[in-house]
PDB file of C-alpha atoms in Angstrom:
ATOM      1  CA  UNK A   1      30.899 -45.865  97.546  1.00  0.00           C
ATOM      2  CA  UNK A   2      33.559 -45.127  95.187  1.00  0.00           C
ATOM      3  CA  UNK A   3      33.551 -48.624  93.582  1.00  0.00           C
ATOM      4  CA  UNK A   4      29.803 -47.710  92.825  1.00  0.00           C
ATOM      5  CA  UNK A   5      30.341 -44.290  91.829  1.00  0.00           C
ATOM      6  CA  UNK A   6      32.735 -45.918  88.345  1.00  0.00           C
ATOM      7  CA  UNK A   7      30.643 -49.149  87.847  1.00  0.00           C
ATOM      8  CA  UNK A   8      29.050 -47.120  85.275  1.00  0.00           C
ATOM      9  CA  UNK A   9      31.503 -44.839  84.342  1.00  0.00           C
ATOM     10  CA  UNK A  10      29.033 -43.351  82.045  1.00  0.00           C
ATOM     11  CA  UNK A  11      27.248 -42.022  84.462  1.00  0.00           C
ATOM     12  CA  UNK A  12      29.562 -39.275  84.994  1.00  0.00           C
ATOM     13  CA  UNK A  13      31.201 -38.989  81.994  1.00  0.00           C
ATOM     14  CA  UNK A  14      28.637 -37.289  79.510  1.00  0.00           C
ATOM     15  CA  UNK A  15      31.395 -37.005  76.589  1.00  0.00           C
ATOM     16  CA  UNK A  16      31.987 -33.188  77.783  1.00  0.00           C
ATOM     17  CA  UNK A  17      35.015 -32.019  79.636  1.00  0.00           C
ATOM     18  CA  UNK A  18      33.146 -31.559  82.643  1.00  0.00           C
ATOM     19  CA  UNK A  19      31.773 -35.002  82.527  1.00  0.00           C
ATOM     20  CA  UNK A  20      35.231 -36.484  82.052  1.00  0.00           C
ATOM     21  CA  UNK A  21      36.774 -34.068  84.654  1.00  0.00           C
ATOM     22  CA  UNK A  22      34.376 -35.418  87.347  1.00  0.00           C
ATOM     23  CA  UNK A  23      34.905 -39.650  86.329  1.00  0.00           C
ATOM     24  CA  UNK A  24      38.734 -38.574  86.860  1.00  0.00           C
ATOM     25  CA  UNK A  25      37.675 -37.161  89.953  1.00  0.00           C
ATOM     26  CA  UNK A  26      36.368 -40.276  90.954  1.00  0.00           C
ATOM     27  CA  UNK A  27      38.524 -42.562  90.306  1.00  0.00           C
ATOM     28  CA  UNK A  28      41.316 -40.313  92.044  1.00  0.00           C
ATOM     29  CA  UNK A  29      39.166 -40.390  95.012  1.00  0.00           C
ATOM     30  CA  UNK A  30      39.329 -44.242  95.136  1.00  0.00           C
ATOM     31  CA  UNK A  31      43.267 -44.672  93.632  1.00  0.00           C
ATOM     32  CA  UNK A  32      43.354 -42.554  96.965  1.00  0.00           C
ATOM     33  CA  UNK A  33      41.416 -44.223  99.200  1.00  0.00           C
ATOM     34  CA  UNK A  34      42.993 -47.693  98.190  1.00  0.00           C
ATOM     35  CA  UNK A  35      46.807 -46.197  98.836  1.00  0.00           C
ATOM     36  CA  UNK A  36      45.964 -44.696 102.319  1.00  0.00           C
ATOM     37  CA  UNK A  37      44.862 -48.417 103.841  1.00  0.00           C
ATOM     38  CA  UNK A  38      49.009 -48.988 103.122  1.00  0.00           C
ATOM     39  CA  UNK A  39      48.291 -52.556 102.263  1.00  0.00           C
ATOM     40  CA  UNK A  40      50.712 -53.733  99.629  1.00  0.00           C
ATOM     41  CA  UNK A  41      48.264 -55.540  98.063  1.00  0.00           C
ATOM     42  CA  UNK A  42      45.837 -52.753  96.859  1.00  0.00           C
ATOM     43  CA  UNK A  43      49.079 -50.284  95.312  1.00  0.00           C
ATOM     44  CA  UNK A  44      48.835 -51.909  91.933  1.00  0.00           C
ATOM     45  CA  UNK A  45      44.496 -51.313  92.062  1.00  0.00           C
ATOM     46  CA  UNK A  46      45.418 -47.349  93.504  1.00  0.00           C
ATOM     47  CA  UNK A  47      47.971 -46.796  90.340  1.00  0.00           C
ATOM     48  CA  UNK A  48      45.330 -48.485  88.063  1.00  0.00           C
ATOM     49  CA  UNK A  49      42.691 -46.163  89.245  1.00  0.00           C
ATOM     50  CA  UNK A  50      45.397 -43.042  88.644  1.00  0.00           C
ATOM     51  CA  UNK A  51      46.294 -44.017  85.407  1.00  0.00           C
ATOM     52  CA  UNK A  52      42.572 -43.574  84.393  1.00  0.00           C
ATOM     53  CA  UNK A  53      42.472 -40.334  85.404  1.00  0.00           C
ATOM     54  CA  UNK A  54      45.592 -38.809  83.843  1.00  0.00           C
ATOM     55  CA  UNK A  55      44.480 -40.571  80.754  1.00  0.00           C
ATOM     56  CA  UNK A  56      41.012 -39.114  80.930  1.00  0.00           C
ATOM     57  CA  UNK A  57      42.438 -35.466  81.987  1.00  0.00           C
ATOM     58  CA  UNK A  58      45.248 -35.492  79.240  1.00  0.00           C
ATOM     59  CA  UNK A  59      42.877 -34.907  76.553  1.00  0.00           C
ATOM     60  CA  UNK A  60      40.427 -32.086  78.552  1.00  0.00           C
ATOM     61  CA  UNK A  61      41.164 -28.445  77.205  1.00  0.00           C
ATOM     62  CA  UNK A  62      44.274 -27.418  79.791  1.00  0.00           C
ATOM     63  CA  UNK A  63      44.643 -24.289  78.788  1.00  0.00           C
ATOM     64  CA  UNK A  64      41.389 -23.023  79.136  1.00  0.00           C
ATOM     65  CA  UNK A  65      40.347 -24.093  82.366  1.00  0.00           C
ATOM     66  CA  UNK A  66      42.604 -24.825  84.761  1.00  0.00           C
ATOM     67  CA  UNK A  67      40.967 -26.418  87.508  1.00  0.00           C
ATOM     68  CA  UNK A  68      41.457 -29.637  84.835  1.00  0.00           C
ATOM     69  CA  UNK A  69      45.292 -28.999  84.523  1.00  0.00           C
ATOM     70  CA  UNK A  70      45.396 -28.820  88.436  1.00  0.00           C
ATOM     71  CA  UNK A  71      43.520 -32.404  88.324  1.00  0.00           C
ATOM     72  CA  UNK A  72      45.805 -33.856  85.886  1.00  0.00           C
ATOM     73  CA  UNK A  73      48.987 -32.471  88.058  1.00  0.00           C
ATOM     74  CA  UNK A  74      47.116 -34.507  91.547  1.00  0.00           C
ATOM     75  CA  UNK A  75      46.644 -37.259  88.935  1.00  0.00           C
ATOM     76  CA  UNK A  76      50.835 -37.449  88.759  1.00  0.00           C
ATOM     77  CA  UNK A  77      51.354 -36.794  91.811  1.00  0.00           C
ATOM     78  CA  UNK A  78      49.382 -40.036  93.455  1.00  0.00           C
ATOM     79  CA  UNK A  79      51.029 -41.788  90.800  1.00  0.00           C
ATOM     80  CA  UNK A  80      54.563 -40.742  92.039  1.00  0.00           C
ATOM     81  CA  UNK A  81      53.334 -41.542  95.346  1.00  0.00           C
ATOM     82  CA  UNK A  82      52.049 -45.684  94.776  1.00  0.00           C
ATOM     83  CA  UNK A  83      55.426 -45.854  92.681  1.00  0.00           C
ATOM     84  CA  UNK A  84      57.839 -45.261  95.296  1.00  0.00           C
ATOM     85  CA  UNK A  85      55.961 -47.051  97.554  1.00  0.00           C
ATOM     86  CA  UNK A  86      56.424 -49.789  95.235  1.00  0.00           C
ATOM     87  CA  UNK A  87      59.889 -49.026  95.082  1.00  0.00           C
ATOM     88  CA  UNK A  88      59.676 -48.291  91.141  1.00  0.00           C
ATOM     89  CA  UNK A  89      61.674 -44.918  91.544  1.00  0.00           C
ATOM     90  CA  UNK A  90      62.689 -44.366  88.406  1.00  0.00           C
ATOM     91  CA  UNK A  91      58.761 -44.035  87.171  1.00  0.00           C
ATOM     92  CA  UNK A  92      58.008 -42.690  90.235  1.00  0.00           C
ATOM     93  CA  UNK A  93      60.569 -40.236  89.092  1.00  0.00           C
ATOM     94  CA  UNK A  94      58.609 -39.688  85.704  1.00  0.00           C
ATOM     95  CA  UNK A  95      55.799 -38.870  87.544  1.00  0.00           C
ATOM     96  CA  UNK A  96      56.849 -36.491  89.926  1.00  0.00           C
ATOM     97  CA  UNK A  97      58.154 -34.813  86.450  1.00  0.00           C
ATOM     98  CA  UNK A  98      55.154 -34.742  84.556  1.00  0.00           C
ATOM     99  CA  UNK A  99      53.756 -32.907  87.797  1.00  0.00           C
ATOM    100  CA  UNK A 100      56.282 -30.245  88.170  1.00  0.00           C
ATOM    101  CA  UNK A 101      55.822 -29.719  84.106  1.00  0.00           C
ATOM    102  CA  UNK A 102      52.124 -28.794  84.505  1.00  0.00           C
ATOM    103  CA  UNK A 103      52.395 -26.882  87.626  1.00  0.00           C
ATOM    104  CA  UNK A 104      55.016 -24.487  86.167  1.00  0.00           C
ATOM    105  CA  UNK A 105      51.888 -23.916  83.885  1.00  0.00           C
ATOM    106  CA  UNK A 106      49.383 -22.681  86.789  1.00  0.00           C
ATOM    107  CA  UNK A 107      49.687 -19.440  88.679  1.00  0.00           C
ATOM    108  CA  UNK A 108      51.978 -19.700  91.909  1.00  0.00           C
ATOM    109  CA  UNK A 109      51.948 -16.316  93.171  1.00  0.00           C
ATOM    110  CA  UNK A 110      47.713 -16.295  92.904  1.00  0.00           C
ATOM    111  CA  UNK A 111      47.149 -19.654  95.103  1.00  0.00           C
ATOM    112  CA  UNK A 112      49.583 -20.354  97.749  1.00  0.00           C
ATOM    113  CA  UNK A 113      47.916 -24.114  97.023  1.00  0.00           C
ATOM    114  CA  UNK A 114      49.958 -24.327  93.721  1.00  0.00           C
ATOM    115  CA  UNK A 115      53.359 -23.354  95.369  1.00  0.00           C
ATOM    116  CA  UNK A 116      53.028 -25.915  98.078  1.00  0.00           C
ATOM    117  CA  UNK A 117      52.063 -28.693  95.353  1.00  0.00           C
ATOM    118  CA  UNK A 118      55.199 -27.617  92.944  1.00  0.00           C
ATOM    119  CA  UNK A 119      57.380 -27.301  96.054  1.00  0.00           C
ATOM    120  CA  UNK A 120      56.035 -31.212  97.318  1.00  0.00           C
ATOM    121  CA  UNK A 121      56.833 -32.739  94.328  1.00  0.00           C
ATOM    122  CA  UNK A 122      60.467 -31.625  93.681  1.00  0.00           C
ATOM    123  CA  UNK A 123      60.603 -32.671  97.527  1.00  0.00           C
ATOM    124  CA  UNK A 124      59.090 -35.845  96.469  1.00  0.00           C
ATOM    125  CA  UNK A 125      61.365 -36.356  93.167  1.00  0.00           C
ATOM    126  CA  UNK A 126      64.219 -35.889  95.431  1.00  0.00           C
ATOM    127  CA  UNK A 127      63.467 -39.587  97.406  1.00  0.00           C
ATOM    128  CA  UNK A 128      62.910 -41.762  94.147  1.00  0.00           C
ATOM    129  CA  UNK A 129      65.586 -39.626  91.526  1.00  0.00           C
ATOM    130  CA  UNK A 130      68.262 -41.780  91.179  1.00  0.00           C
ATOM    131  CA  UNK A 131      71.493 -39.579  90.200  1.00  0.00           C
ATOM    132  CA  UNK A 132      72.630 -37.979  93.551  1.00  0.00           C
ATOM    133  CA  UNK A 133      73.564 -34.147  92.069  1.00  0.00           C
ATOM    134  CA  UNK A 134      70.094 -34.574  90.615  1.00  0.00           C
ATOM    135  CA  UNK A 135      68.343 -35.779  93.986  1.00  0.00           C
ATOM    136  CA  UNK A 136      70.098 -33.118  95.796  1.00  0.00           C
ATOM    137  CA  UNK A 137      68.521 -30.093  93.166  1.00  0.00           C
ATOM    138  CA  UNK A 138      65.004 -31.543  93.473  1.00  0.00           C
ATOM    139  CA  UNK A 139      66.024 -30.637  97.136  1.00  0.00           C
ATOM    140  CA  UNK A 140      66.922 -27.095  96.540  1.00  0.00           C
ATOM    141  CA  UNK A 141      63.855 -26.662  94.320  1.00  0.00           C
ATOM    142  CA  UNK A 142      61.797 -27.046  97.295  1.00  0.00           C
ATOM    143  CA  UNK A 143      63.388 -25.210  99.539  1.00  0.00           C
ATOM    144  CA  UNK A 144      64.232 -22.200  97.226  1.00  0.00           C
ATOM    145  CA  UNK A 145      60.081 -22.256  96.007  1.00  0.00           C
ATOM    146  CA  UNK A 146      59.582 -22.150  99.912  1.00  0.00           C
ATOM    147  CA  UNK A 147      62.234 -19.891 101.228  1.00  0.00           C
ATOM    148  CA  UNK A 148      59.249 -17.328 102.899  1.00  0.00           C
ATOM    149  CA  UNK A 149      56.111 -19.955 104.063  1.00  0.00           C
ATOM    150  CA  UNK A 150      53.051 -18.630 104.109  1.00  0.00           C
ATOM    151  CA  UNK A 151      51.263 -21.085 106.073  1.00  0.00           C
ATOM    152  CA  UNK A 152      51.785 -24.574 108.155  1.00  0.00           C
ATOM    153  CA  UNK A 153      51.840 -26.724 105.605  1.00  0.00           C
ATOM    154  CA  UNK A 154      54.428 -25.265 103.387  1.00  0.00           C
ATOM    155  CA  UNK A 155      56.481 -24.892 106.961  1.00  0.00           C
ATOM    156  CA  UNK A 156      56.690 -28.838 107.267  1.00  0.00           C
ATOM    157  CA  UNK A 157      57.302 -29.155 103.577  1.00  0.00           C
ATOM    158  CA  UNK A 158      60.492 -27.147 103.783  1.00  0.00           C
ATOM    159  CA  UNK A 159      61.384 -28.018 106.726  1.00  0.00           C
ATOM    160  CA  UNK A 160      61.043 -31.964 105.502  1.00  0.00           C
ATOM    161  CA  UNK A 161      63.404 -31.192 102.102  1.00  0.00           C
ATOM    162  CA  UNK A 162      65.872 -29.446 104.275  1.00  0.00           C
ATOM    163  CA  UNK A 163      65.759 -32.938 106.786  1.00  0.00           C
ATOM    164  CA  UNK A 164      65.922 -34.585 103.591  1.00  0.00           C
ATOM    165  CA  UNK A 165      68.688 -32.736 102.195  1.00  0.00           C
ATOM    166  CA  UNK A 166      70.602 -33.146 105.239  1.00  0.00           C
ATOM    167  CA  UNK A 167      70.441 -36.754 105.477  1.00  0.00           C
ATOM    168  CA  UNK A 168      71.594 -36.769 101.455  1.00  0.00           C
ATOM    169  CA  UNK A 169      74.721 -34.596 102.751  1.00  0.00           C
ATOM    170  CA  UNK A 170      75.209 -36.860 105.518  1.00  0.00           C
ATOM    171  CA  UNK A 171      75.310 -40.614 103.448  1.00  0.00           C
ATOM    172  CA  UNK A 172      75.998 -39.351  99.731  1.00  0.00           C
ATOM    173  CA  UNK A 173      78.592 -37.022 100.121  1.00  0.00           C
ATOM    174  CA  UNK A 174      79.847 -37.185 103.541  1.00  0.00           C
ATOM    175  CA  UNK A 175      79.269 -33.889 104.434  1.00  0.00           C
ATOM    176  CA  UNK A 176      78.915 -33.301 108.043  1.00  0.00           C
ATOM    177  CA  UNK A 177      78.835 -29.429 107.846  1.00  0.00           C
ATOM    178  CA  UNK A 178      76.621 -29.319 105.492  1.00  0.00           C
ATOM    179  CA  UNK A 179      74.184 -31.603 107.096  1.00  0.00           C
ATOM    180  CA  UNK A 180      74.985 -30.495 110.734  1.00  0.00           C
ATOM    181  CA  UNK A 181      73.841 -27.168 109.015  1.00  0.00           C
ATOM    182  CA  UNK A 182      70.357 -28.416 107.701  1.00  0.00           C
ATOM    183  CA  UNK A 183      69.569 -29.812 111.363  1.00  0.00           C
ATOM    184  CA  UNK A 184      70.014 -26.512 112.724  1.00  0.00           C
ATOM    185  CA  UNK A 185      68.065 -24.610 110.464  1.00  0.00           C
ATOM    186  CA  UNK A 186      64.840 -27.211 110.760  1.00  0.00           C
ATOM    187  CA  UNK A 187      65.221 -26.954 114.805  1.00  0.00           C
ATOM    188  CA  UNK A 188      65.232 -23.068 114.084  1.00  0.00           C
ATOM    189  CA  UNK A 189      62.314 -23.129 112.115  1.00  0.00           C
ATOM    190  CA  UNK A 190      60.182 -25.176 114.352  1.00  0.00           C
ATOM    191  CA  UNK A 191      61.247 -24.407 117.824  1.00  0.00           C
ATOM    192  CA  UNK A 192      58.519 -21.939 118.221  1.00  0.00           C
ATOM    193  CA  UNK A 193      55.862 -24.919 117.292  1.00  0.00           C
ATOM    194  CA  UNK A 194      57.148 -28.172 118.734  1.00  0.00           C
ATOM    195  CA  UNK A 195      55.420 -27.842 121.971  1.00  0.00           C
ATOM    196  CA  UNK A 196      51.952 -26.578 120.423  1.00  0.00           C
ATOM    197  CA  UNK A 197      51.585 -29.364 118.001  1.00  0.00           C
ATOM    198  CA  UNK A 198      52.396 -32.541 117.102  1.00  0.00           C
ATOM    199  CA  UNK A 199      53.589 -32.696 113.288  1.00  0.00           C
ATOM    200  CA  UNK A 200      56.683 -30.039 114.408  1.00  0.00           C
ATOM    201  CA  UNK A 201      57.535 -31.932 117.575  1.00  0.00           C
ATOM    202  CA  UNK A 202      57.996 -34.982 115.346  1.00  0.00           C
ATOM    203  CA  UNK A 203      60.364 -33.181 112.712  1.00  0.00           C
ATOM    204  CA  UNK A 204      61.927 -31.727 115.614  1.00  0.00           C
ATOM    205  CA  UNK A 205      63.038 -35.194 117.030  1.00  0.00           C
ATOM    206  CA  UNK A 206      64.134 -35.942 113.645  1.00  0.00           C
ATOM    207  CA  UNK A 207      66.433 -32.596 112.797  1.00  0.00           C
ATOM    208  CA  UNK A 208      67.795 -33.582 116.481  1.00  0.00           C
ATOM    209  CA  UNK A 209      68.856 -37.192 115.552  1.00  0.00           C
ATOM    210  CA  UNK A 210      70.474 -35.625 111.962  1.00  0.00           C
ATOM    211  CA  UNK A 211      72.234 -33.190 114.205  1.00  0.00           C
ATOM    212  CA  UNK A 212      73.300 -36.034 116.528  1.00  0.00           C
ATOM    213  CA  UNK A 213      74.142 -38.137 114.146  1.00  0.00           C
ATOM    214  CA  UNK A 214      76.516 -35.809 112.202  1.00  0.00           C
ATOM    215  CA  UNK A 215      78.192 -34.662 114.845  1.00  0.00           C
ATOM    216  CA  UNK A 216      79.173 -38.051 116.090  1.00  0.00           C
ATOM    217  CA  UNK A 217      80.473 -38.950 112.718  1.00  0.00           C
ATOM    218  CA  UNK A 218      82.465 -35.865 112.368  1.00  0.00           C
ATOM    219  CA  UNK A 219      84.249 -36.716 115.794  1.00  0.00           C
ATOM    220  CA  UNK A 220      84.571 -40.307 115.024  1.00  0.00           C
ATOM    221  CA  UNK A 221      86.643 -38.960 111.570  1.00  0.00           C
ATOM    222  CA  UNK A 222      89.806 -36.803 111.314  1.00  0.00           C
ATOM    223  CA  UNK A 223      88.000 -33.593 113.334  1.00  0.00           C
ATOM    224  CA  UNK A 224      88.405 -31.453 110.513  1.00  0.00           C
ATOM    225  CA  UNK A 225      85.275 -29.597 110.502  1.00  0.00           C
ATOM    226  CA  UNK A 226      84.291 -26.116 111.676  1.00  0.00           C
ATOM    227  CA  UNK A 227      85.125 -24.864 115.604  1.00  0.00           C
ATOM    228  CA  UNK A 228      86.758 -27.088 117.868  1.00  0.00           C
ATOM    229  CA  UNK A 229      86.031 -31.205 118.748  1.00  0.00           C
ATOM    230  CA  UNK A 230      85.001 -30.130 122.309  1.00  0.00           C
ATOM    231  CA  UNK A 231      82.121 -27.531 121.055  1.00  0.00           C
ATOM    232  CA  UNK A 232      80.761 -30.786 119.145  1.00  0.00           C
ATOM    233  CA  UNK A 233      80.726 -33.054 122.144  1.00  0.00           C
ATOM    234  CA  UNK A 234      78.712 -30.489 124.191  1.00  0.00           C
ATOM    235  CA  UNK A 235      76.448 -30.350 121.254  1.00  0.00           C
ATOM    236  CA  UNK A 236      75.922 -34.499 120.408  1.00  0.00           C
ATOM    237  CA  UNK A 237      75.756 -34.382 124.923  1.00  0.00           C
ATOM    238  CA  UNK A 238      72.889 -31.711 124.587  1.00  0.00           C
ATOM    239  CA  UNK A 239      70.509 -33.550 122.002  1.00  0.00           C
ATOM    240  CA  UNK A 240      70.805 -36.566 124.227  1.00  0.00           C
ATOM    241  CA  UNK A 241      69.647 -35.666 126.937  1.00  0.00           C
ATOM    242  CA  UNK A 242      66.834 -32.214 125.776  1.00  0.00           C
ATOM    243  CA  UNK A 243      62.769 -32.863 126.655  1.00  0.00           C
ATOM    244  CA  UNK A 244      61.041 -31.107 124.799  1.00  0.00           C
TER     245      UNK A 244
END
């Protein structure tokens, strides 16, 4: 369907914005289509498709409507996606950038939509960025922008950065408090959710196996963190054994 839908791209795009707005549309839809069968084989076709679309949204007039701005920011952000899933993080990087430039553009407080795209893509730009300090504010972005969530969805996304940030802490910069830290505050986020639904049971599992994990490698060093060696044994015991 959406091979047919561009075999004539003409037939959507008229020459007006609209017309080129709704070809970009398509070709998004199948760029999207092709990355979600995760077969290596069809990333290079996906980016292909996305490229057309930021190159046919670039020129539509942003500022006046900006339902085509929000387009040309999904445009990036699919890009950013296929990238780092072809481990090209350094573009991937780009894109997550050109994303996060446009966004800043559209109204966050009026669509809670907007904040949760901005927030994912500094999330995002925080895998693929290569310079640690800078990986670790892409990080912060996120969870700053999402400091009060509004709804599920921007739950998971903060509660992913802060996972995220965690394991950065943990094998960057060797900072067991600071990751230890993270894995609490993801467990106290979701705690209330894990058992009702699948998505938070998941991170759950995950902020437990940070947690774990830090506090093991805290004990296996020189024991100089916060509270006493036996308080993190009980701890690392607990997460062991815990059904949730």
């Amino acid at each position: 369907f959406y091979a047919a839908s561009v075999a004539e791209p003409s037939d959507l795009d008229d020459g007006t914005p609209r017309g080129k707005n709704e070809l970009a549309n398509a070709y998004t839809n199948r760029g999207i289509f092709l990355l979600s069968r995760g077969e290596e084989e069809t990333y290079p076709a996906a980016l292909e498709d996305f490229d057309r679309a930021i190159d046919l949204r670039k020129g539509l007039p942003l500022d006046e409507e900006p339902g085509f701005r929000w387009g040309l920011t999904a445009g990036w952000m699919n890009r950013g996606d296929v990238l780092h899933r072809m481990d090209r993080g350094a573009e991937a990087s780009a894109a997550y950038d050109g994303a996060i430039s446009h966004l800043k553009l559209l109204p966050l407080e009026e669509n809670p939509a907007t904040l949760q795209r901005l927030a994912l893509a500094w999330a995002n730009r925080g895998l693929v960025v290569e310079d640690p300090a800078e990986a670790r504010r892409s990080f912060d972005e996120c969870i700053n922008l999402l400091s009060d969530p509004q709804n599920p969805q921007q739950l998971l996304t903060l509660c992913n950065a802060t996972l995220n940030r965690g394991r950065h802490s943990l094998q960057v910069t060797d900072d067991t408090e600071a990751s230890a830290a993270d894995a609490r505050k993801v467990l106290e986020l979701l705690t209330p959710h894990e058992r009702n639904h699948p998505a938070p049971a998941e991170m759950a599992l995950q902020a437990r196996h940070l947690l774990a994990h830090a506090l093991c490698a805290w004990l296996d060093s020189s024991r100089k963190g916060p509270g006493i060696a036996e308080d993190w044994i009980t701890d690392a015991n607990y997460l062991d054994v815990i059904d949730i």
